[in-house]
C-alpha cells in the first residue's frame, strides 16, 4: 500500500483538529504538537527510504485512475522536501515553545502551525494542478493567521500588503489554470505534460507558461519579491523561521515542477526568461542584503538571494544543475530555518533589531556567535559545509550549458552573502558592548535547538556523498519527465 | 457568446485592477472581489459555453455541460470568500487600532 504518501498531510491535519479542543491547556498543546512532530519525521524518513527502494510511489485518491481522480505522487524530490519540512518545522516548533508568548499560544498558534504544515507538504506531494492551488491556499491562509497573530502595529500594517499580494497571485493562478484547462482539457500534471508535448507547446501554451511563472515567482520571491522584506519582518522570530524556511521554497518547488515536467518543450523561451529573472533576483537581493543595518531585513534579503540561486540551477537545466538545485534547496531549507532561529536568539539577547545597537555579544554568548559563524560559512558554500555541494553542482551544470555571465553573477552573490552576514557577525558579536544593559533572557533551550541544526548542517556537508545518492535520484526524474509520467499514467 | 463574456471579464479585471491601485483599503477590498468574480467567470467560460443540460444524470439529456469547471469554481468561491472575510476583519482591526484606512498612511519602514 502506498497510503504512506498521505500520512505527511494527514498527521498535521488531525493534530490541528485535535489541538482546537485544548485552547487554554498550553502544556497539553505543546505535548501533542511534539508527539505529532516526531511522528511526522518518522513517516517522512520512511517515505524517503521507500521511494529510494521502490521508485516513484503514487496514490490514487478514492481509487479513481490517474487523469480522472486526484493523485498523490511521491517521487524522490517531493519526498526529500517533505522530510526536510518535517525536520525544520520540528526545530521551529521547539523554538516556538521558548520564544512565542503565552498570549499568542493561547490563540491557536499551534493549530495554525500544523495547518501551515498541511499546506506545505500537500503542495509537495500533489499531482494535480488545481489541488496544488488548494494546498497553496491552505498554506497561505494559515500564514495570514500566523503573520497577523498578536496584532501589533507593525503586523497590522504589513499583513494587508501580504494578503493583497497573495490574493492577486492566487486569482492569477486560477486564471492560469482556466487557460490551461481550455487549451489542453486536463488538470493532472502528468497528463498535462503529455498533452502539452503532443501539441508542441505553441504560442498560447507559452503565454500560459509565462503566466504560471509570474504566479509562482510572486509566491517564491523570484524577481517579484517586493512584498517579502517588509512582510517577513512583521511576525515573531519563530514564525519568520517557518516562513523563511518553507514558504518561498514551496513557490520554488512549483516553478521547478512546472518547468521540468510540463513546460519543457520550448526552453529557449521559458528557461532563458527564468535565467534572467534569477540573475536579477540575485543582484537585487545582494544589494538589499548589503544595504540594510537591521537584522531582519538582512536575513530576508538573504532568503531572496538563495531563491535566485536555485532558480538559476533550474534555468541551466542540465542534469548536474538540476541535482545541484535539489541539493541546494534542501540545504537552504535547513540553513534558512537555522538562520532565522539564530537571528531571533540574537535579537532577544541584544534586545534590539538594529545592528548599531548591538556589540560585544561574543563575551556573553560565545556558542551562539560561533554557530552564527559556521552558518555564514555554510550559506556561502565553504567546502566541508552543506552549501558547498549544491553550489558546485549548479555552477558546473551552468558552465556546461555555457552560461558564463550568469555563473559569475551567482558566484558574486555568494560573496555578498558572506559580506552581509559577516557584517552581522562583526557588529553584533565583536566591538564594544553598548552602554545599555543587555536584557536578562534564558536562551539555553533555543541554543540547543540551534545547535542540533548546526550539527545537521555540518553532517549534510560531510555526508554529501551519501545525500547525493538520494539527490541524484530526484534529479533523474526532473531531467527525464517520462519517468514521472510513466509512473502515473501506467500505459 | 464566449466573446461577449470574455469582454465582460475584461471589464471586471480592468475595474478590479483600477480599484486595487487606489488608496482606500475598502476600495482595494472591492477591487479584489471584482477580480475574483472575473476569474470565476473566466473558469466557466474557458471550459466552453456550449448548450447542454445541467450536469444532473436525472436530466437524461443527449449532452451535458462540463461539470469539472463548476466544481473548480465552487472550490475557488469558498476559498476567496474565506480570504475576503479575513481581509475585511483585518482592515477593520487596522482601522480601529491605528485609525488608518488608506495604504498611503501605512508606509513607514520602522515601528
PDB file of C-alpha atoms in Angstrom, chain A residues 264-429:
ATOM      1  CA  UNK A 264       9.751  21.650 -21.222  1.00  0.00           C
ATOM      2  CA  UNK A 265       9.287  21.893 -24.957  1.00  0.00           C
ATOM      3  CA  UNK A 266      10.455  25.444 -25.548  1.00  0.00           C
ATOM      4  CA  UNK A 267      13.333  26.025 -23.107  1.00  0.00           C
ATOM      5  CA  UNK A 268      14.779  28.698 -25.363  1.00  0.00           C
ATOM      6  CA  UNK A 269      11.976  30.996 -24.276  1.00  0.00           C
ATOM      7  CA  UNK A 270      10.904  29.922 -20.798  1.00  0.00           C
ATOM      8  CA  UNK A 271      14.212  28.810 -19.335  1.00  0.00           C
ATOM      9  CA  UNK A 272      16.067  31.842 -20.670  1.00  0.00           C
ATOM     10  CA  UNK A 273      13.454  34.017 -19.017  1.00  0.00           C
ATOM     11  CA  UNK A 274      13.911  32.163 -15.724  1.00  0.00           C
ATOM     12  CA  UNK A 275      17.675  32.547 -16.018  1.00  0.00           C
ATOM     13  CA  UNK A 276      17.457  36.323 -16.331  1.00  0.00           C
ATOM     14  CA  UNK A 277      14.861  36.586 -13.574  1.00  0.00           C
ATOM     15  CA  UNK A 278      17.216  34.571 -11.382  1.00  0.00           C
ATOM     16  CA  UNK A 279      20.143  36.829 -12.226  1.00  0.00           C
ATOM     17  CA  UNK A 280      18.190  39.997 -11.425  1.00  0.00           C
ATOM     18  CA  UNK A 281      16.916  38.403  -8.215  1.00  0.00           C
ATOM     19  CA  UNK A 282      20.434  37.583  -7.086  1.00  0.00           C
ATOM     20  CA  UNK A 283      21.691  41.078  -7.879  1.00  0.00           C
ATOM     21  CA  UNK A 284      18.807  42.919  -6.205  1.00  0.00           C
ATOM     22  CA  UNK A 285      18.863  40.537  -3.247  1.00  0.00           C
ATOM     23  CA  UNK A 286      22.579  41.170  -2.805  1.00  0.00           C
ATOM     24  CA  UNK A 287      22.042  44.929  -2.929  1.00  0.00           C
ATOM     25  CA  UNK A 288      19.377  44.660  -0.233  1.00  0.00           C
ATOM     26  CA  UNK A 289      21.460  42.374   1.955  1.00  0.00           C
ATOM     27  CA  UNK A 290      24.381  44.772   1.816  1.00  0.00           C
ATOM     28  CA  UNK A 291      22.375  47.964   2.191  1.00  0.00           C
ATOM     29  CA  UNK A 292      20.457  47.427   5.431  1.00  0.00           C
ATOM     30  CA  UNK A 293      21.556  47.690   9.007  1.00  0.00           C
ATOM     31  CA  UNK A 294      18.774  45.933  10.780  1.00  0.00           C
ATOM     32  CA  UNK A 295      18.967  42.231  11.273  1.00  0.00           C
ATOM     33  CA  UNK A 296      15.562  41.005   9.996  1.00  0.00           C
ATOM     34  CA  UNK A 297      15.984  42.804   6.686  1.00  0.00           C
ATOM     35  CA  UNK A 298      19.471  41.447   6.065  1.00  0.00           C
ATOM     36  CA  UNK A 299      18.200  37.936   6.706  1.00  0.00           C
ATOM     37  CA  UNK A 300      15.141  38.488   4.481  1.00  0.00           C
ATOM     38  CA  UNK A 301      17.278  39.611   1.568  1.00  0.00           C
ATOM     39  CA  UNK A 302      19.422  36.524   2.062  1.00  0.00           C
ATOM     40  CA  UNK A 303      16.293  34.433   1.504  1.00  0.00           C
ATOM     41  CA  UNK A 304      15.801  36.246  -1.804  1.00  0.00           C
ATOM     42  CA  UNK A 305      19.377  35.613  -2.953  1.00  0.00           C
ATOM     43  CA  UNK A 306      19.023  31.885  -2.424  1.00  0.00           C
ATOM     44  CA  UNK A 307      15.715  31.827  -4.319  1.00  0.00           C
ATOM     45  CA  UNK A 308      17.546  33.346  -7.259  1.00  0.00           C
ATOM     46  CA  UNK A 309      20.307  30.780  -6.914  1.00  0.00           C
ATOM     47  CA  UNK A 310      18.011  27.761  -7.041  1.00  0.00           C
ATOM     48  CA  UNK A 311      16.060  29.218  -9.969  1.00  0.00           C
ATOM     49  CA  UNK A 312      19.362  29.681 -11.754  1.00  0.00           C
ATOM     50  CA  UNK A 313      20.067  25.970 -11.267  1.00  0.00           C
ATOM     51  CA  UNK A 314      16.687  25.163 -12.838  1.00  0.00           C
ATOM     52  CA  UNK A 315      17.311  27.514 -15.754  1.00  0.00           C
ATOM     53  CA  UNK A 316      20.635  25.876 -16.578  1.00  0.00           C
ATOM     54  CA  UNK A 317      18.648  22.671 -16.983  1.00  0.00           C
ATOM     55  CA  UNK A 318      21.489  20.163 -17.288  1.00  0.00           C
ATOM     56  CA  UNK A 319      21.325  17.120 -15.032  1.00  0.00           C
ATOM     57  CA  UNK A 320      24.168  18.425 -12.889  1.00  0.00           C
ATOM     58  CA  UNK A 321      22.455  21.750 -12.411  1.00  0.00           C
ATOM     59  CA  UNK A 322      19.128  20.108 -11.522  1.00  0.00           C
ATOM     60  CA  UNK A 323      20.863  17.869  -8.983  1.00  0.00           C
ATOM     61  CA  UNK A 324      22.515  20.973  -7.631  1.00  0.00           C
ATOM     62  CA  UNK A 325      19.202  22.803  -7.406  1.00  0.00           C
ATOM     63  CA  UNK A 326      17.680  19.934  -5.414  1.00  0.00           C
ATOM     64  CA  UNK A 327      20.708  19.723  -3.145  1.00  0.00           C
ATOM     65  CA  UNK A 328      20.841  23.459  -2.630  1.00  0.00           C
ATOM     66  CA  UNK A 329      17.110  23.645  -1.961  1.00  0.00           C
ATOM     67  CA  UNK A 330      17.422  21.009   0.783  1.00  0.00           C
ATOM     68  CA  UNK A 331      20.433  22.733   2.304  1.00  0.00           C
ATOM     69  CA  UNK A 332      18.707  26.069   2.085  1.00  0.00           C
ATOM     70  CA  UNK A 333      15.578  24.968   3.954  1.00  0.00           C
ATOM     71  CA  UNK A 334      17.746  23.745   6.794  1.00  0.00           C
ATOM     72  CA  UNK A 335      20.137  26.678   6.787  1.00  0.00           C
ATOM     73  CA  UNK A 336      17.450  29.349   6.470  1.00  0.00           C
ATOM     74  CA  UNK A 337      15.489  27.826   9.346  1.00  0.00           C
ATOM     75  CA  UNK A 338      18.682  27.927  11.402  1.00  0.00           C
ATOM     76  CA  UNK A 339      19.485  31.444  10.238  1.00  0.00           C
ATOM     77  CA  UNK A 340      16.173  32.872  11.413  1.00  0.00           C
ATOM     78  CA  UNK A 341      16.328  30.959  14.695  1.00  0.00           C
ATOM     79  CA  UNK A 342      19.813  32.328  15.363  1.00  0.00           C
ATOM     80  CA  UNK A 343      18.618  35.759  14.261  1.00  0.00           C
ATOM     81  CA  UNK A 344      15.771  35.528  16.756  1.00  0.00           C
ATOM     82  CA  UNK A 345      18.183  34.463  19.503  1.00  0.00           C
ATOM     83  CA  UNK A 346      20.499  37.378  18.724  1.00  0.00           C
ATOM     84  CA  UNK A 347      17.608  39.834  18.757  1.00  0.00           C
ATOM     85  CA  UNK A 348      16.343  38.638  22.121  1.00  0.00           C
ATOM     86  CA  UNK A 349      19.894  38.558  23.530  1.00  0.00           C
ATOM     87  CA  UNK A 350      20.674  42.092  22.397  1.00  0.00           C
ATOM     88  CA  UNK A 351      17.189  43.467  22.971  1.00  0.00           C
ATOM     89  CA  UNK A 352      17.183  45.309  19.660  1.00  0.00           C
ATOM     90  CA  UNK A 353      16.915  44.586  15.957  1.00  0.00           C
ATOM     91  CA  UNK A 354      19.300  47.348  14.922  1.00  0.00           C
ATOM     92  CA  UNK A 355      22.891  46.322  14.337  1.00  0.00           C
ATOM     93  CA  UNK A 356      24.072  49.734  15.534  1.00  0.00           C
ATOM     94  CA  UNK A 357      22.648  48.966  18.972  1.00  0.00           C
ATOM     95  CA  UNK A 358      24.472  45.648  19.271  1.00  0.00           C
ATOM     96  CA  UNK A 359      28.030  44.749  20.119  1.00  0.00           C
ATOM     97  CA  UNK A 360      30.266  42.526  22.198  1.00  0.00           C
ATOM     98  CA  UNK A 361      27.836  39.634  22.412  1.00  0.00           C
ATOM     99  CA  UNK A 362      30.690  37.125  21.971  1.00  0.00           C
ATOM    100  CA  UNK A 363      31.741  37.566  25.604  1.00  0.00           C
ATOM    101  CA  UNK A 364      28.400  36.518  26.965  1.00  0.00           C
ATOM    102  CA  UNK A 365      27.272  34.160  24.196  1.00  0.00           C
ATOM    103  CA  UNK A 366      30.355  32.563  22.593  1.00  0.00           C
ATOM    104  CA  UNK A 367      28.481  29.447  21.455  1.00  0.00           C
ATOM    105  CA  UNK A 368      25.806  31.436  19.601  1.00  0.00           C
ATOM    106  CA  UNK A 369      28.484  33.585  17.988  1.00  0.00           C
ATOM    107  CA  UNK A 370      30.432  30.652  16.614  1.00  0.00           C
ATOM    108  CA  UNK A 371      27.277  28.892  15.482  1.00  0.00           C
ATOM    109  CA  UNK A 372      26.346  32.001  13.532  1.00  0.00           C
ATOM    110  CA  UNK A 373      29.833  31.996  12.045  1.00  0.00           C
ATOM    111  CA  UNK A 374      29.538  28.358  10.941  1.00  0.00           C
ATOM    112  CA  UNK A 375      26.125  29.103   9.460  1.00  0.00           C
ATOM    113  CA  UNK A 376      27.592  32.010   7.499  1.00  0.00           C
ATOM    114  CA  UNK A 377      30.261  29.759   6.045  1.00  0.00           C
ATOM    115  CA  UNK A 378      27.621  27.141   5.203  1.00  0.00           C
ATOM    116  CA  UNK A 379      25.428  29.677   3.406  1.00  0.00           C
ATOM    117  CA  UNK A 380      28.378  30.980   1.430  1.00  0.00           C
ATOM    118  CA  UNK A 381      29.348  27.441   0.498  1.00  0.00           C
ATOM    119  CA  UNK A 382      32.695  26.813   2.163  1.00  0.00           C
ATOM    120  CA  UNK A 383      33.700  23.187   1.399  1.00  0.00           C
ATOM    121  CA  UNK A 384      33.090  20.989   4.427  1.00  0.00           C
ATOM    122  CA  UNK A 385      29.634  22.504   4.991  1.00  0.00           C
ATOM    123  CA  UNK A 386      26.277  21.827   3.386  1.00  0.00           C
ATOM    124  CA  UNK A 387      26.056  24.731   0.944  1.00  0.00           C
ATOM    125  CA  UNK A 388      29.119  23.687  -0.992  1.00  0.00           C
ATOM    126  CA  UNK A 389      27.971  20.629  -2.935  1.00  0.00           C
ATOM    127  CA  UNK A 390      24.817  22.310  -4.239  1.00  0.00           C
ATOM    128  CA  UNK A 391      26.648  25.404  -5.365  1.00  0.00           C
ATOM    129  CA  UNK A 392      29.387  23.453  -7.109  1.00  0.00           C
ATOM    130  CA  UNK A 393      26.858  21.290  -8.950  1.00  0.00           C
ATOM    131  CA  UNK A 394      24.799  24.282 -10.058  1.00  0.00           C
ATOM    132  CA  UNK A 395      27.835  26.260 -11.248  1.00  0.00           C
ATOM    133  CA  UNK A 396      29.279  23.233 -13.030  1.00  0.00           C
ATOM    134  CA  UNK A 397      25.976  22.500 -14.717  1.00  0.00           C
ATOM    135  CA  UNK A 398      25.603  26.135 -15.744  1.00  0.00           C
ATOM    136  CA  UNK A 399      29.131  26.220 -17.187  1.00  0.00           C
ATOM    137  CA  UNK A 400      28.323  23.045 -19.128  1.00  0.00           C
ATOM    138  CA  UNK A 401      25.347  24.915 -20.563  1.00  0.00           C
ATOM    139  CA  UNK A 402      27.631  27.827 -21.438  1.00  0.00           C
ATOM    140  CA  UNK A 403      26.163  30.380 -19.028  1.00  0.00           C
ATOM    141  CA  UNK A 404      29.340  32.156 -18.017  1.00  0.00           C
ATOM    142  CA  UNK A 405      27.978  35.622 -17.171  1.00  0.00           C
ATOM    143  CA  UNK A 406      25.195  34.207 -15.031  1.00  0.00           C
ATOM    144  CA  UNK A 407      27.609  31.896 -13.220  1.00  0.00           C
ATOM    145  CA  UNK A 408      29.764  34.881 -12.370  1.00  0.00           C
ATOM    146  CA  UNK A 409      26.712  36.726 -11.047  1.00  0.00           C
ATOM    147  CA  UNK A 410      25.832  33.670  -8.932  1.00  0.00           C
ATOM    148  CA  UNK A 411      29.345  33.471  -7.518  1.00  0.00           C
ATOM    149  CA  UNK A 412      29.319  37.202  -6.871  1.00  0.00           C
ATOM    150  CA  UNK A 413      26.078  36.865  -4.946  1.00  0.00           C
ATOM    151  CA  UNK A 414      27.810  34.318  -2.684  1.00  0.00           C
ATOM    152  CA  UNK A 415      30.396  36.955  -1.872  1.00  0.00           C
ATOM    153  CA  UNK A 416      27.618  39.368  -0.974  1.00  0.00           C
ATOM    154  CA  UNK A 417      26.048  36.756   1.297  1.00  0.00           C
ATOM    155  CA  UNK A 418      29.408  36.442   3.004  1.00  0.00           C
ATOM    156  CA  UNK A 419      29.800  40.204   3.324  1.00  0.00           C
ATOM    157  CA  UNK A 420      26.303  40.808   4.683  1.00  0.00           C
ATOM    158  CA  UNK A 421      26.393  38.018   7.264  1.00  0.00           C
ATOM    159  CA  UNK A 422      29.955  38.709   8.363  1.00  0.00           C
ATOM    160  CA  UNK A 423      28.850  42.295   8.877  1.00  0.00           C
ATOM    161  CA  UNK A 424      26.197  40.986  11.269  1.00  0.00           C
ATOM    162  CA  UNK A 425      28.778  38.778  12.971  1.00  0.00           C
ATOM    163  CA  UNK A 426      31.263  41.638  13.323  1.00  0.00           C
ATOM    164  CA  UNK A 427      28.839  44.266  14.566  1.00  0.00           C
ATOM    165  CA  UNK A 428      26.772  42.046  16.849  1.00  0.00           C
ATOM    166  CA  UNK A 429      29.437  39.836  18.374  1.00  0.00           C
TER     167      UNK A 429
END
